[in-house]
Structure formats: structure tokens, C-alpha cells
Coordinates of N, CA, C and O in Angstrom, one line a residue:
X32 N -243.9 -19.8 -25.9 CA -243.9 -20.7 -27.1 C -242.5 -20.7 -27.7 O -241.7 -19.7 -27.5
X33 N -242.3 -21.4 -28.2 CA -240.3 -22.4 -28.7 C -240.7 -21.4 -30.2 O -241.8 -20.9 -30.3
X34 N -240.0 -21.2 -31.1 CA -240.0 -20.6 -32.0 C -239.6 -22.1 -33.0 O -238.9 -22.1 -34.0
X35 N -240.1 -22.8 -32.5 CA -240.1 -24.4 -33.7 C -240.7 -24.5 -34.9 O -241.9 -24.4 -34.7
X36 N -240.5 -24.6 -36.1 CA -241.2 -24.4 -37.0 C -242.1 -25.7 -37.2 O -241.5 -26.8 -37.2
X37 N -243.3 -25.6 -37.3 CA -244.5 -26.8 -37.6 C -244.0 -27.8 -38.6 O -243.3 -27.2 -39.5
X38 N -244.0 -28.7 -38.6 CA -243.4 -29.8 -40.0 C -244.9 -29.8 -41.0 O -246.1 -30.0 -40.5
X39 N -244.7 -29.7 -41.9 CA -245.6 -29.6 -43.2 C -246.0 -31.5 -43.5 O -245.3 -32.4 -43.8
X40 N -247.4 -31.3 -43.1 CA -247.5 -32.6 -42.9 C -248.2 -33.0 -43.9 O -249.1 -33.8 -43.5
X41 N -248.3 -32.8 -45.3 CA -248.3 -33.2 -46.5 C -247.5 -34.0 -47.4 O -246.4 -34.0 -47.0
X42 N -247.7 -34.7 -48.4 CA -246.6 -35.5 -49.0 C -245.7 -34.6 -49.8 O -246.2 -33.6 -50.4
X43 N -244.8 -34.7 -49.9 CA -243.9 -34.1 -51.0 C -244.2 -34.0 -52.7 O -245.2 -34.5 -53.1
X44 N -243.5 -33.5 -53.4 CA -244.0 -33.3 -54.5 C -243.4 -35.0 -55.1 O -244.1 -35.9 -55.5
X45 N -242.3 -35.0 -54.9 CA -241.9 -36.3 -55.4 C -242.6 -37.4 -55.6 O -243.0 -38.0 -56.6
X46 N -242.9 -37.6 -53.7 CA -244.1 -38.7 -53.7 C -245.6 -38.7 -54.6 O -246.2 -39.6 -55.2
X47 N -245.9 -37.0 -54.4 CA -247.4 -37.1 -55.4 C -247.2 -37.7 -56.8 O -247.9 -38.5 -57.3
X48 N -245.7 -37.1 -57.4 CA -245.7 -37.7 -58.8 C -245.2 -38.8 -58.9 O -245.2 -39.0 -60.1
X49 N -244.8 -39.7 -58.2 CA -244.2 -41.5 -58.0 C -246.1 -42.2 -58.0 O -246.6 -43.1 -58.7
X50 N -246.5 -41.4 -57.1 CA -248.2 -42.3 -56.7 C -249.4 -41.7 -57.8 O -250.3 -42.3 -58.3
X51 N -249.1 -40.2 -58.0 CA -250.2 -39.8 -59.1 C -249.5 -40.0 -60.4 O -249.8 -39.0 -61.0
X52 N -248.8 -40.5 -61.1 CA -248.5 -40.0 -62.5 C -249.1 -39.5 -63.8 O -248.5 -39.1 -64.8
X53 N -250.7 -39.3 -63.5 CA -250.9 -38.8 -64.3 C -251.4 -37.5 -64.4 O -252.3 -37.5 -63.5
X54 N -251.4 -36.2 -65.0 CA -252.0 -35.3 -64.9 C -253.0 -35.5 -65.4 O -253.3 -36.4 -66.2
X55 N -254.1 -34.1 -64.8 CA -255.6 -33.8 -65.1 C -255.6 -34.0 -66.5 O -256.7 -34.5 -66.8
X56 N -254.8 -33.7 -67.8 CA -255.2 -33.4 -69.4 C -254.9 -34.6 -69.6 O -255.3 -34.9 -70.8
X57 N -254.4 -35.7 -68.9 CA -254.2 -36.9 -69.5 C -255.4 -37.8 -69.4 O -255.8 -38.6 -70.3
X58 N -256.2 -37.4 -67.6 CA -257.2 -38.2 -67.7 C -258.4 -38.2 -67.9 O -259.2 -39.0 -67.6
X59 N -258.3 -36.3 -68.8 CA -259.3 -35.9 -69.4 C -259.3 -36.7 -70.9 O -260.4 -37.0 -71.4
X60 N -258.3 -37.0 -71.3 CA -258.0 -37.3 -72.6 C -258.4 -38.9 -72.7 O -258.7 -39.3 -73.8
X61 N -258.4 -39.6 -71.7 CA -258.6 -40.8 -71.0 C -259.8 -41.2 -71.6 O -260.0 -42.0 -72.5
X62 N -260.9 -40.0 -70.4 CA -262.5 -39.9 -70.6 C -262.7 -39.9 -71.8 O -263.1 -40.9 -72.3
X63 N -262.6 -38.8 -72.5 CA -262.4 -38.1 -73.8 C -262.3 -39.8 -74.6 O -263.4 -40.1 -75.0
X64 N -261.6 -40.4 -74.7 CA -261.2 -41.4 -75.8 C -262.4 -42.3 -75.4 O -263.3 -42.2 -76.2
X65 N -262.5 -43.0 -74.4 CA -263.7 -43.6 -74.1 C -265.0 -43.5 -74.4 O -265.9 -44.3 -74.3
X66 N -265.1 -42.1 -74.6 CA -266.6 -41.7 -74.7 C -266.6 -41.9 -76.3 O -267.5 -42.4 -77.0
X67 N -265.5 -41.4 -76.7 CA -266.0 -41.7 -78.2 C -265.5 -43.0 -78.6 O -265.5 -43.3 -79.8
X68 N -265.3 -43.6 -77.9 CA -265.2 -45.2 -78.2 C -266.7 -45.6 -78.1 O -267.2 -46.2 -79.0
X69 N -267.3 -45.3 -77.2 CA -268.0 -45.9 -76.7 C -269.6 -45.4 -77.4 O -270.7 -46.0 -77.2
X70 N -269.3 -44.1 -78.3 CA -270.7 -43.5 -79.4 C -270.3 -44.0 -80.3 O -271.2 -44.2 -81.2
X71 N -269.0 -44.6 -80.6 CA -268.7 -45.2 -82.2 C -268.7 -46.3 -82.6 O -268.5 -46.6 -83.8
X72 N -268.9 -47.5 -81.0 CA -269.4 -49.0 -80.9 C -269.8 -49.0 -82.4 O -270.2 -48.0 -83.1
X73 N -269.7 -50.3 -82.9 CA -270.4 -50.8 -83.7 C -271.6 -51.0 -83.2 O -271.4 -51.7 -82.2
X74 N -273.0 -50.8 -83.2 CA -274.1 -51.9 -82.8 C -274.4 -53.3 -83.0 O -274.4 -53.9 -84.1
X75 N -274.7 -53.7 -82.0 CA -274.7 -55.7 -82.3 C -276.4 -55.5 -82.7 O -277.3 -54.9 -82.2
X76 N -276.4 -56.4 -84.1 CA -278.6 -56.3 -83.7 C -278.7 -57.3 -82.7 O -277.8 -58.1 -82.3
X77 N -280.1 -57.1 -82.4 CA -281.1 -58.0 -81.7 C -281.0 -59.3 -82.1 O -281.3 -59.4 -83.3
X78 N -280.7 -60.3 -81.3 CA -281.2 -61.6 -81.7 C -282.5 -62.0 -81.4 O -282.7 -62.1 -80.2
X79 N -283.5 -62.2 -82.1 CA -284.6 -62.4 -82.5 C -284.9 -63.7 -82.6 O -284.6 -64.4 -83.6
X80 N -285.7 -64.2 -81.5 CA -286.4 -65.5 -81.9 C -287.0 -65.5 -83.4 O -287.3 -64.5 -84.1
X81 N -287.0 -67.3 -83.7 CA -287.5 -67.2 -85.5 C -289.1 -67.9 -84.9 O -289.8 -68.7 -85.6
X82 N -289.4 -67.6 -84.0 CA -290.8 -68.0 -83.6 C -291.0 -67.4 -82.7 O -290.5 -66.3 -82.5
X83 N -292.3 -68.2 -81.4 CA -292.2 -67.5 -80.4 C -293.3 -68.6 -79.5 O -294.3 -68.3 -78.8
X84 N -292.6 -70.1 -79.8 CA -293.2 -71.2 -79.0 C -293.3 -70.9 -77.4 O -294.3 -71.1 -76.6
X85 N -292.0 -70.3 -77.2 CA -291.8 -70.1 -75.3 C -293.2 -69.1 -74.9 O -294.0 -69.5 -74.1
X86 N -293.2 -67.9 -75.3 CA -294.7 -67.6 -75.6 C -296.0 -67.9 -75.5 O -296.7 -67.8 -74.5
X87 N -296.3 -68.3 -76.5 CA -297.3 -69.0 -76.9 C -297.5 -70.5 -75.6 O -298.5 -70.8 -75.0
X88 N -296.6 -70.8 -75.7 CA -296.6 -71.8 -74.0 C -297.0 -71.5 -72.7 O -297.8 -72.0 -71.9
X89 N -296.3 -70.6 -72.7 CA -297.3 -69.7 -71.4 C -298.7 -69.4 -71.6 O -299.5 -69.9 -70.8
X90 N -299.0 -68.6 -72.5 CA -299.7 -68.2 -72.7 C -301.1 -69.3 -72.6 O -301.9 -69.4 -71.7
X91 N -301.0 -69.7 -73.2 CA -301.8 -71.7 -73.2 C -301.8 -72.2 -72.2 O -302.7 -73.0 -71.9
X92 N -300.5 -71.8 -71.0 CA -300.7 -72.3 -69.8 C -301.8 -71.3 -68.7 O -302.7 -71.5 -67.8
X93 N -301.3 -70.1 -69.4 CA -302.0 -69.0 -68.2 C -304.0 -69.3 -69.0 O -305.0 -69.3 -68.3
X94 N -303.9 -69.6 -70.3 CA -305.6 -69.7 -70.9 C -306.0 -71.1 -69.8 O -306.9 -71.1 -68.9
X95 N -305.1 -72.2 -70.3 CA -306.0 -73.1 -69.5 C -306.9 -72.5 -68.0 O -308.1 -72.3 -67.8
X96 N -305.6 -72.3 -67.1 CA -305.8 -71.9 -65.7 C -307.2 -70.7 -65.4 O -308.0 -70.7 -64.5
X97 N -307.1 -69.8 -66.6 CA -308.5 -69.7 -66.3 C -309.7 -70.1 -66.2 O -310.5 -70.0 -65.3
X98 N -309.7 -70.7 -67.6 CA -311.1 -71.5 -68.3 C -311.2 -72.9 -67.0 O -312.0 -73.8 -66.9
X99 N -310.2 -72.8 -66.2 CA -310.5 -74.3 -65.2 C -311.2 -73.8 -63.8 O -311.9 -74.2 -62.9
X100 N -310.4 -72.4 -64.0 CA -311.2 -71.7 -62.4 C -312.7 -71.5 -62.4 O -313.6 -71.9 -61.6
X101 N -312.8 -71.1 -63.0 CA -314.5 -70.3 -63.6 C -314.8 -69.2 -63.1 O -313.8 -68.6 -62.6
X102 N -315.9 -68.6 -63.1 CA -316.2 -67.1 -63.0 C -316.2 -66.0 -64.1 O -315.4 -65.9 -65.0
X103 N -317.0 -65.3 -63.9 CA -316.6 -64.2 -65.4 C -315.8 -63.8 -65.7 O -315.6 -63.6 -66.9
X104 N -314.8 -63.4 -64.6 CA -314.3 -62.6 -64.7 C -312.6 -63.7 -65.4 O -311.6 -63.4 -66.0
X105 N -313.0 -64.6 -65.0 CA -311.8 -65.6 -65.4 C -312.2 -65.9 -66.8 O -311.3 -65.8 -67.6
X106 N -313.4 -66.3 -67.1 CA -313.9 -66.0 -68.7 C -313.4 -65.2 -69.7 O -312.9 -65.5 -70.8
X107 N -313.6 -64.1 -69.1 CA -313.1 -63.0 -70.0 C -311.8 -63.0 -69.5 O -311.9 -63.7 -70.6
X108 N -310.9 -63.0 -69.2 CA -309.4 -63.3 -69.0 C -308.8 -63.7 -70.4 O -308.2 -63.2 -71.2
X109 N -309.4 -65.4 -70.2 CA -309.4 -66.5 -70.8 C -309.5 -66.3 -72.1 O -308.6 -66.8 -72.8
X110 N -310.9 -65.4 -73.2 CA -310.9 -65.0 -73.8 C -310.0 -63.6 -74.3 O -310.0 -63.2 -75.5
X111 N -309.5 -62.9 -73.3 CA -308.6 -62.1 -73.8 C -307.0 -63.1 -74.4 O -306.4 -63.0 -75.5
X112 N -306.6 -63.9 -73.4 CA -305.4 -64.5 -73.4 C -305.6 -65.7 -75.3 O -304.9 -66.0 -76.2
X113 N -307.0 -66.1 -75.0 CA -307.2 -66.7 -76.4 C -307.1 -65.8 -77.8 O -307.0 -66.3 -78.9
X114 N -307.2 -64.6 -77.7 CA -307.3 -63.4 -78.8 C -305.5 -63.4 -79.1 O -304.8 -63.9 -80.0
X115 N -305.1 -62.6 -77.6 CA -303.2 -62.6 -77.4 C -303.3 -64.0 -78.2 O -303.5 -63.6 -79.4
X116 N -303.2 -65.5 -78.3 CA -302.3 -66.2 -78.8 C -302.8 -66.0 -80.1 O -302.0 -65.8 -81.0
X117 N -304.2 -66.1 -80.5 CA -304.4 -66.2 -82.2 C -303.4 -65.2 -82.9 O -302.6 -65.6 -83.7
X118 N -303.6 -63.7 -82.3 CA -302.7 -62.5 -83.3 C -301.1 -63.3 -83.3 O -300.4 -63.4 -84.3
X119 N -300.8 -63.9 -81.8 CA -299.2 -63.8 -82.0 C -299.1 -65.2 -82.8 O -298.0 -65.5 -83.3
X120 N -300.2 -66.4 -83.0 CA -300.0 -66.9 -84.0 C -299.8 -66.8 -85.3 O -299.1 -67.5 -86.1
X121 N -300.6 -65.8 -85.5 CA -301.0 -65.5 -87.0 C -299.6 -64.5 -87.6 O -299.2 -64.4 -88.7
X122 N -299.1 -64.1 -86.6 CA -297.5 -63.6 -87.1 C -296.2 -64.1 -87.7 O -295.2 -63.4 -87.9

């Protein structure tokens, strides 16, 4: 065996710091800032329908479809889905 020394087949330090620039405490500080950006959001509210026609539409659509099939069991459906719209009328 040649007494050749192996070439170190890693990048140099130079290169790591040209391609990585940043250190571990920086991109902890990174996370770190985001996270509390991100618990200190303002909250947006809910936009809230001022009714609930689209609802109530279906619903009227799915009551008919029963009361047209027949059977009891479509009966009682029918009368459950007619209860659902009265309450969400009455709201």
C-alpha cells in the first residue's frame, strides 16, 4: 500500500458558511419568533350568516323527497327534517 493520504471528501468550512449562513441560535430564534407571532395573532371572528335560507333550502328539499317516497320509515324522516326546520326557523 502507497502511503497516500485519503482526500477528505467533505465540504470545507468556507463553503458550509457561503451555503449555510445561518447558525442553530439563529434558526431557533427564527422558530421562537414565529411561534409567538403566531399565539399573539389577533383573532378574526366568525362570519356568521344573518339568516340561514341556504339551510332551510335544503332542508325543504331533503323534507319534500321524503314525504314523495313513502313508507314509514320515510315518514318519520320527514317529520324529523319538518321539526329541524321549525326550531331553525324559529331562531
Amino acid at each position: 500500500m502507497a502511503d497516500i493520504p485519503y482526500p477528505e471528501t467533505g465540504i470545507s468550512q468556507e463553503t458550509r458558511a457561503a451555503m449555510y449562513p445561518e447558525t442553530y441560535s439563529d434558526k431557533m430564534g427564527k422558530v421562537l419568533n414565529k411561534l409567538v407571532e403566531e399565539m399573539f395573532a389577533p383573532v378574526l371572528p366568525i362570519d356568521w350568516l344573518n339568516n340561514h335560507n341556504i339551510l332551510l333550502d335544503e332542508l325543504e328539499l331533503m323534507y319534500e323527497a321524503h314525504m314523495t317516497i313513502g313508507g314509514q320509515q320515510n315518514r318519520f324522516n320527514a317529520s324529523v327534517l319538518r321539526a329541524a326546520i321549525n326550531v331553525i326557523s324559529a331562531l
